[in-house]
């Protein structure tokens, strides 16, 4: 196996020549490498005198300076070395050593937190891929399977000369394949990087309407008040609720038109997504968690806002998110 390497991450007031010689060390090589190998601090009051006991380290550190180095640990494992050098010969006290050990422990916690955050991000990516795979299977695959059965049944009807049945099968086939095409466009859009990361809220919403709704044959309109100073959290909440409501209109409502409107009045930012789809009975709202209403309500609660859903069978659906703009006003100031 290759020996574990230590690489200098950051420094302050370290001579260029010394940085070059200690930029990368194997564990056990040089004084920093020996600290990592021993998993214990090394305190030298005079490098020129004390390094005689550390011949490997003497190659890298010379001069009459005091030195103190301690290991940086994360989850009990040494992940680095934190070192300081005095400008002259001196003896580092026990209190100074304890202070540097304490600082190194905090650095170790930060390193461990960064690793956990990276792992959480990787897990989120995996979960999102699994979700998209489930949706691809549940929606598109089943639609394609149904279309295949309809085509086969239509062929038998055609062979039997039942042209009324053939016309019926073709109409149903067109409906199923059209819905599958909508689902595929939505999945392709979700696989792309979020437009909100590279553009503002308005551009991200317009990009979504152009990439999905317009291509699905849905007339979409976006209207936003000018000069809406929003925090990053507010933009994210508005965007996610808008996208979830648009997804519902696309996949479940059978809408032909949809409008997205964002306004501000009396310190309240209001997002409204209105569609002309089939709608649903008001008594069914509480049971619609499968189409994302619970996630929208949770986002509204997290932001101290209110989510209002208005719908009726055959009358379309309106989803309204009302957010108090305290954060936005602070941003404007």
mmCIF file with all atom_site columns, C-alpha atoms in Angstrom, residues 170-315:
data_model
loop_
_atom_site.group_PDB
_atom_site.id
_atom_site.type_symbol
_atom_site.label_atom_id
_atom_site.label_alt_id
_atom_site.label_comp_id
_atom_site.label_asym_id
_atom_site.label_entity_id
_atom_site.label_seq_id
_atom_site.pdbx_PDB_ins_code
_atom_site.Cartn_x
_atom_site.Cartn_y
_atom_site.Cartn_z
_atom_site.occupancy
_atom_site.B_iso_or_equiv
_atom_site.pdbx_formal_charge
_atom_site.auth_seq_id
_atom_site.auth_comp_id
_atom_site.auth_asym_id
_atom_site.auth_atom_id
_atom_site.pdbx_PDB_model_num
ATOM 1   C CA . UNK A 1 170 ? -56.637 5.206  -31.315 1.00 0.00 ? 170 UNK A CA 1
ATOM 2   C CA . UNK A 1 171 ? -58.157 8.014  -29.242 1.00 0.00 ? 171 UNK A CA 1
ATOM 3   C CA . UNK A 1 172 ? -57.180 6.270  -26.012 1.00 0.00 ? 172 UNK A CA 1
ATOM 4   C CA . UNK A 1 173 ? -53.714 5.573  -27.417 1.00 0.00 ? 173 UNK A CA 1
ATOM 5   C CA . UNK A 1 174 ? -53.252 9.262  -28.234 1.00 0.00 ? 174 UNK A CA 1
ATOM 6   C CA . UNK A 1 175 ? -54.270 10.261 -24.693 1.00 0.00 ? 175 UNK A CA 1
ATOM 7   C CA . UNK A 1 176 ? -51.902 7.785  -23.047 1.00 0.00 ? 176 UNK A CA 1
ATOM 8   C CA . UNK A 1 177 ? -48.891 8.620  -25.219 1.00 0.00 ? 177 UNK A CA 1
ATOM 9   C CA . UNK A 1 178 ? -49.540 12.352 -24.773 1.00 0.00 ? 178 UNK A CA 1
ATOM 10  C CA . UNK A 1 179 ? -49.506 11.940 -20.991 1.00 0.00 ? 179 UNK A CA 1
ATOM 11  C CA . UNK A 1 180 ? -46.340 9.827  -21.189 1.00 0.00 ? 180 UNK A CA 1
ATOM 12  C CA . UNK A 1 181 ? -44.670 12.564 -23.232 1.00 0.00 ? 181 UNK A CA 1
ATOM 13  C CA . UNK A 1 182 ? -45.545 15.132 -20.544 1.00 0.00 ? 182 UNK A CA 1
ATOM 14  C CA . UNK A 1 183 ? -44.082 12.869 -17.855 1.00 0.00 ? 183 UNK A CA 1
ATOM 15  C CA . UNK A 1 184 ? -40.868 12.374 -19.826 1.00 0.00 ? 184 UNK A CA 1
ATOM 16  C CA . UNK A 1 185 ? -40.413 16.098 -20.402 1.00 0.00 ? 185 UNK A CA 1
ATOM 17  C CA . UNK A 1 186 ? -40.912 16.729 -16.696 1.00 0.00 ? 186 UNK A CA 1
ATOM 18  C CA . UNK A 1 187 ? -38.373 14.067 -15.711 1.00 0.00 ? 187 UNK A CA 1
ATOM 19  C CA . UNK A 1 188 ? -35.814 15.414 -18.196 1.00 0.00 ? 188 UNK A CA 1
ATOM 20  C CA . UNK A 1 189 ? -36.299 18.910 -16.756 1.00 0.00 ? 189 UNK A CA 1
ATOM 21  C CA . UNK A 1 190 ? -35.815 17.651 -13.196 1.00 0.00 ? 190 UNK A CA 1
ATOM 22  C CA . UNK A 1 191 ? -32.575 15.918 -14.185 1.00 0.00 ? 191 UNK A CA 1
ATOM 23  C CA . UNK A 1 192 ? -31.075 19.238 -15.262 1.00 0.00 ? 192 UNK A CA 1
ATOM 24  C CA . UNK A 1 193 ? -29.287 21.514 -12.730 1.00 0.00 ? 193 UNK A CA 1
ATOM 25  C CA . UNK A 1 194 ? -31.701 23.822 -10.957 1.00 0.00 ? 194 UNK A CA 1
ATOM 26  C CA . UNK A 1 195 ? -32.121 27.064 -12.879 1.00 0.00 ? 195 UNK A CA 1
ATOM 27  C CA . UNK A 1 196 ? -32.564 28.832 -9.536  1.00 0.00 ? 196 UNK A CA 1
ATOM 28  C CA . UNK A 1 197 ? -28.866 28.287 -8.757  1.00 0.00 ? 197 UNK A CA 1
ATOM 29  C CA . UNK A 1 198 ? -27.763 30.194 -11.861 1.00 0.00 ? 198 UNK A CA 1
ATOM 30  C CA . UNK A 1 199 ? -30.550 32.765 -12.200 1.00 0.00 ? 199 UNK A CA 1
ATOM 31  C CA . UNK A 1 200 ? -33.061 34.665 -10.119 1.00 0.00 ? 200 UNK A CA 1
ATOM 32  C CA . UNK A 1 201 ? -36.526 33.468 -9.211  1.00 0.00 ? 201 UNK A CA 1
ATOM 33  C CA . UNK A 1 202 ? -38.236 35.082 -12.206 1.00 0.00 ? 202 UNK A CA 1
ATOM 34  C CA . UNK A 1 203 ? -35.809 33.621 -14.765 1.00 0.00 ? 203 UNK A CA 1
ATOM 35  C CA . UNK A 1 204 ? -35.997 30.204 -13.126 1.00 0.00 ? 204 UNK A CA 1
ATOM 36  C CA . UNK A 1 205 ? -39.804 30.166 -13.256 1.00 0.00 ? 205 UNK A CA 1
ATOM 37  C CA . UNK A 1 206 ? -39.860 31.380 -16.854 1.00 0.00 ? 206 UNK A CA 1
ATOM 38  C CA . UNK A 1 207 ? -37.322 28.721 -17.804 1.00 0.00 ? 207 UNK A CA 1
ATOM 39  C CA . UNK A 1 208 ? -39.541 26.070 -16.227 1.00 0.00 ? 208 UNK A CA 1
ATOM 40  C CA . UNK A 1 209 ? -42.649 27.275 -18.090 1.00 0.00 ? 209 UNK A CA 1
ATOM 41  C CA . UNK A 1 210 ? -40.762 27.378 -21.406 1.00 0.00 ? 210 UNK A CA 1
ATOM 42  C CA . UNK A 1 211 ? -39.063 23.998 -20.939 1.00 0.00 ? 211 UNK A CA 1
ATOM 43  C CA . UNK A 1 212 ? -42.071 22.005 -19.716 1.00 0.00 ? 212 UNK A CA 1
ATOM 44  C CA . UNK A 1 213 ? -45.490 23.649 -19.969 1.00 0.00 ? 213 UNK A CA 1
ATOM 45  C CA . UNK A 1 214 ? -44.980 25.294 -23.372 1.00 0.00 ? 214 UNK A CA 1
ATOM 46  C CA . UNK A 1 215 ? -43.658 22.085 -24.913 1.00 0.00 ? 215 UNK A CA 1
ATOM 47  C CA . UNK A 1 216 ? -46.577 20.160 -23.457 1.00 0.00 ? 216 UNK A CA 1
ATOM 48  C CA . UNK A 1 217 ? -49.010 22.454 -25.268 1.00 0.00 ? 217 UNK A CA 1
ATOM 49  C CA . UNK A 1 218 ? -50.111 24.289 -22.111 1.00 0.00 ? 218 UNK A CA 1
ATOM 50  C CA . UNK A 1 219 ? -50.536 28.058 -22.360 1.00 0.00 ? 219 UNK A CA 1
ATOM 51  C CA . UNK A 1 220 ? -48.507 29.500 -19.494 1.00 0.00 ? 220 UNK A CA 1
ATOM 52  C CA . UNK A 1 221 ? -48.258 33.067 -18.223 1.00 0.00 ? 221 UNK A CA 1
ATOM 53  C CA . UNK A 1 222 ? -45.896 34.525 -15.615 1.00 0.00 ? 222 UNK A CA 1
ATOM 54  C CA . UNK A 1 223 ? -46.585 37.862 -13.918 1.00 0.00 ? 223 UNK A CA 1
ATOM 55  C CA . UNK A 1 224 ? -44.274 39.242 -11.215 1.00 0.00 ? 224 UNK A CA 1
ATOM 56  C CA . UNK A 1 225 ? -44.303 42.625 -9.479  1.00 0.00 ? 225 UNK A CA 1
ATOM 57  C CA . UNK A 1 226 ? -41.203 44.720 -10.055 1.00 0.00 ? 226 UNK A CA 1
ATOM 58  C CA . UNK A 1 227 ? -38.622 45.251 -7.287  1.00 0.00 ? 227 UNK A CA 1
ATOM 59  C CA . UNK A 1 228 ? -39.250 42.225 -5.107  1.00 0.00 ? 228 UNK A CA 1
ATOM 60  C CA . UNK A 1 229 ? -36.216 41.947 -2.784  1.00 0.00 ? 229 UNK A CA 1
ATOM 61  C CA . UNK A 1 230 ? -36.272 38.341 -1.595  1.00 0.00 ? 230 UNK A CA 1
ATOM 62  C CA . UNK A 1 231 ? -33.911 36.327 0.540   1.00 0.00 ? 231 UNK A CA 1
ATOM 63  C CA . UNK A 1 232 ? -32.440 33.078 -0.765  1.00 0.00 ? 232 UNK A CA 1
ATOM 64  C CA . UNK A 1 233 ? -34.728 31.057 1.523   1.00 0.00 ? 233 UNK A CA 1
ATOM 65  C CA . UNK A 1 234 ? -37.805 32.946 0.326   1.00 0.00 ? 234 UNK A CA 1
ATOM 66  C CA . UNK A 1 235 ? -36.894 32.477 -3.329  1.00 0.00 ? 235 UNK A CA 1
ATOM 67  C CA . UNK A 1 236 ? -36.366 28.766 -2.727  1.00 0.00 ? 236 UNK A CA 1
ATOM 68  C CA . UNK A 1 237 ? -39.727 28.392 -0.956  1.00 0.00 ? 237 UNK A CA 1
ATOM 69  C CA . UNK A 1 238 ? -41.612 30.268 -3.677  1.00 0.00 ? 238 UNK A CA 1
ATOM 70  C CA . UNK A 1 239 ? -39.856 28.332 -6.436  1.00 0.00 ? 239 UNK A CA 1
ATOM 71  C CA . UNK A 1 240 ? -40.407 24.894 -4.895  1.00 0.00 ? 240 UNK A CA 1
ATOM 72  C CA . UNK A 1 241 ? -44.091 25.530 -4.181  1.00 0.00 ? 241 UNK A CA 1
ATOM 73  C CA . UNK A 1 242 ? -44.598 26.906 -7.708  1.00 0.00 ? 242 UNK A CA 1
ATOM 74  C CA . UNK A 1 243 ? -42.878 23.902 -9.293  1.00 0.00 ? 243 UNK A CA 1
ATOM 75  C CA . UNK A 1 244 ? -44.860 21.423 -7.179  1.00 0.00 ? 244 UNK A CA 1
ATOM 76  C CA . UNK A 1 245 ? -48.140 23.126 -8.099  1.00 0.00 ? 245 UNK A CA 1
ATOM 77  C CA . UNK A 1 246 ? -47.144 23.183 -11.784 1.00 0.00 ? 246 UNK A CA 1
ATOM 78  C CA . UNK A 1 247 ? -46.244 19.492 -11.594 1.00 0.00 ? 247 UNK A CA 1
ATOM 79  C CA . UNK A 1 248 ? -49.683 18.712 -10.203 1.00 0.00 ? 248 UNK A CA 1
ATOM 80  C CA . UNK A 1 249 ? -51.374 20.701 -12.978 1.00 0.00 ? 249 UNK A CA 1
ATOM 81  C CA . UNK A 1 250 ? -49.283 18.918 -15.590 1.00 0.00 ? 250 UNK A CA 1
ATOM 82  C CA . UNK A 1 251 ? -49.614 15.367 -14.292 1.00 0.00 ? 251 UNK A CA 1
ATOM 83  C CA . UNK A 1 252 ? -53.031 15.254 -12.642 1.00 0.00 ? 252 UNK A CA 1
ATOM 84  C CA . UNK A 1 253 ? -55.213 18.209 -13.625 1.00 0.00 ? 253 UNK A CA 1
ATOM 85  C CA . UNK A 1 254 ? -55.290 17.896 -17.405 1.00 0.00 ? 254 UNK A CA 1
ATOM 86  C CA . UNK A 1 255 ? -54.959 21.686 -17.609 1.00 0.00 ? 255 UNK A CA 1
ATOM 87  C CA . UNK A 1 256 ? -54.647 23.602 -20.888 1.00 0.00 ? 256 UNK A CA 1
ATOM 88  C CA . UNK A 1 257 ? -53.734 26.969 -19.334 1.00 0.00 ? 257 UNK A CA 1
ATOM 89  C CA . UNK A 1 258 ? -51.817 27.916 -16.211 1.00 0.00 ? 258 UNK A CA 1
ATOM 90  C CA . UNK A 1 259 ? -50.769 31.224 -14.701 1.00 0.00 ? 259 UNK A CA 1
ATOM 91  C CA . UNK A 1 260 ? -48.104 32.052 -12.112 1.00 0.00 ? 260 UNK A CA 1
ATOM 92  C CA . UNK A 1 261 ? -48.364 35.382 -10.307 1.00 0.00 ? 261 UNK A CA 1
ATOM 93  C CA . UNK A 1 262 ? -46.170 36.879 -7.578  1.00 0.00 ? 262 UNK A CA 1
ATOM 94  C CA . UNK A 1 263 ? -47.247 40.103 -5.889  1.00 0.00 ? 263 UNK A CA 1
ATOM 95  C CA . UNK A 1 264 ? -46.380 42.092 -2.769  1.00 0.00 ? 264 UNK A CA 1
ATOM 96  C CA . UNK A 1 265 ? -48.794 44.089 -0.644  1.00 0.00 ? 265 UNK A CA 1
ATOM 97  C CA . UNK A 1 266 ? -48.691 45.232 2.993   1.00 0.00 ? 266 UNK A CA 1
ATOM 98  C CA . UNK A 1 267 ? -45.482 43.314 3.675   1.00 0.00 ? 267 UNK A CA 1
ATOM 99  C CA . UNK A 1 268 ? -46.885 40.041 2.321   1.00 0.00 ? 268 UNK A CA 1
ATOM 100 C CA . UNK A 1 269 ? -45.485 38.261 -0.748  1.00 0.00 ? 269 UNK A CA 1
ATOM 101 C CA . UNK A 1 270 ? -48.186 36.227 -2.472  1.00 0.00 ? 270 UNK A CA 1
ATOM 102 C CA . UNK A 1 271 ? -47.588 33.440 -4.991  1.00 0.00 ? 271 UNK A CA 1
ATOM 103 C CA . UNK A 1 272 ? -50.615 32.152 -6.902  1.00 0.00 ? 272 UNK A CA 1
ATOM 104 C CA . UNK A 1 273 ? -50.648 29.262 -9.369  1.00 0.00 ? 273 UNK A CA 1
ATOM 105 C CA . UNK A 1 274 ? -53.970 28.970 -11.196 1.00 0.00 ? 274 UNK A CA 1
ATOM 106 C CA . UNK A 1 275 ? -54.925 26.253 -13.692 1.00 0.00 ? 275 UNK A CA 1
ATOM 107 C CA . UNK A 1 276 ? -58.074 25.391 -15.648 1.00 0.00 ? 276 UNK A CA 1
ATOM 108 C CA . UNK A 1 277 ? -57.822 21.652 -15.041 1.00 0.00 ? 277 UNK A CA 1
ATOM 109 C CA . UNK A 1 278 ? -60.364 19.167 -13.792 1.00 0.00 ? 278 UNK A CA 1
ATOM 110 C CA . UNK A 1 279 ? -59.959 20.222 -10.150 1.00 0.00 ? 279 UNK A CA 1
ATOM 111 C CA . UNK A 1 280 ? -61.125 18.156 -7.199  1.00 0.00 ? 280 UNK A CA 1
ATOM 112 C CA . UNK A 1 281 ? -63.688 18.344 -4.412  1.00 0.00 ? 281 UNK A CA 1
ATOM 113 C CA . UNK A 1 282 ? -62.748 20.499 -1.416  1.00 0.00 ? 282 UNK A CA 1
ATOM 114 C CA . UNK A 1 283 ? -63.343 17.521 0.880   1.00 0.00 ? 283 UNK A CA 1
ATOM 115 C CA . UNK A 1 284 ? -60.569 15.665 -0.961  1.00 0.00 ? 284 UNK A CA 1
ATOM 116 C CA . UNK A 1 285 ? -57.867 18.278 -0.285  1.00 0.00 ? 285 UNK A CA 1
ATOM 117 C CA . UNK A 1 286 ? -56.817 16.652 2.971   1.00 0.00 ? 286 UNK A CA 1
ATOM 118 C CA . UNK A 1 287 ? -56.276 13.353 1.141   1.00 0.00 ? 287 UNK A CA 1
ATOM 119 C CA . UNK A 1 288 ? -54.143 14.698 -1.710  1.00 0.00 ? 288 UNK A CA 1
ATOM 120 C CA . UNK A 1 289 ? -50.729 14.246 -0.044  1.00 0.00 ? 289 UNK A CA 1
ATOM 121 C CA . UNK A 1 290 ? -49.654 11.938 -2.844  1.00 0.00 ? 290 UNK A CA 1
ATOM 122 C CA . UNK A 1 291 ? -49.605 14.844 -5.297  1.00 0.00 ? 291 UNK A CA 1
ATOM 123 C CA . UNK A 1 292 ? -47.349 17.057 -3.235  1.00 0.00 ? 292 UNK A CA 1
ATOM 124 C CA . UNK A 1 293 ? -49.779 19.163 -1.207  1.00 0.00 ? 293 UNK A CA 1
ATOM 125 C CA . UNK A 1 294 ? -48.249 18.075 2.096   1.00 0.00 ? 294 UNK A CA 1
ATOM 126 C CA . UNK A 1 295 ? -44.757 19.098 0.962   1.00 0.00 ? 295 UNK A CA 1
ATOM 127 C CA . UNK A 1 296 ? -46.061 22.532 -0.088  1.00 0.00 ? 296 UNK A CA 1
ATOM 128 C CA . UNK A 1 297 ? -47.819 22.983 3.250   1.00 0.00 ? 297 UNK A CA 1
ATOM 129 C CA . UNK A 1 298 ? -44.638 22.013 5.103   1.00 0.00 ? 298 UNK A CA 1
ATOM 130 C CA . UNK A 1 299 ? -42.599 24.612 3.184   1.00 0.00 ? 299 UNK A CA 1
ATOM 131 C CA . UNK A 1 300 ? -45.184 27.267 3.997   1.00 0.00 ? 300 UNK A CA 1
ATOM 132 C CA . UNK A 1 301 ? -45.029 26.427 7.712   1.00 0.00 ? 301 UNK A CA 1
ATOM 133 C CA . UNK A 1 302 ? -41.232 26.477 7.755   1.00 0.00 ? 302 UNK A CA 1
ATOM 134 C CA . UNK A 1 303 ? -41.278 30.034 6.372   1.00 0.00 ? 303 UNK A CA 1
ATOM 135 C CA . UNK A 1 304 ? -44.026 31.207 8.721   1.00 0.00 ? 304 UNK A CA 1
ATOM 136 C CA . UNK A 1 305 ? -46.402 31.477 5.781   1.00 0.00 ? 305 UNK A CA 1
ATOM 137 C CA . UNK A 1 306 ? -49.808 30.193 4.787   1.00 0.00 ? 306 UNK A CA 1
ATOM 138 C CA . UNK A 1 307 ? -50.822 27.859 1.951   1.00 0.00 ? 307 UNK A CA 1
ATOM 139 C CA . UNK A 1 308 ? -54.351 28.134 0.590   1.00 0.00 ? 308 UNK A CA 1
ATOM 140 C CA . UNK A 1 309 ? -55.771 25.625 -1.907  1.00 0.00 ? 309 UNK A CA 1
ATOM 141 C CA . UNK A 1 310 ? -59.001 26.406 -3.740  1.00 0.00 ? 310 UNK A CA 1
ATOM 142 C CA . UNK A 1 311 ? -60.479 23.845 -6.096  1.00 0.00 ? 311 UNK A CA 1
ATOM 143 C CA . UNK A 1 312 ? -63.706 22.264 -7.268  1.00 0.00 ? 312 UNK A CA 1
ATOM 144 C CA . UNK A 1 313 ? -64.548 19.507 -9.692  1.00 0.00 ? 313 UNK A CA 1
ATOM 145 C CA . UNK A 1 314 ? -64.410 20.906 -13.213 1.00 0.00 ? 314 UNK A CA 1
ATOM 146 C CA . UNK A 1 315 ? -63.420 24.385 -12.021 1.00 0.00 ? 315 UNK A CA 1
#
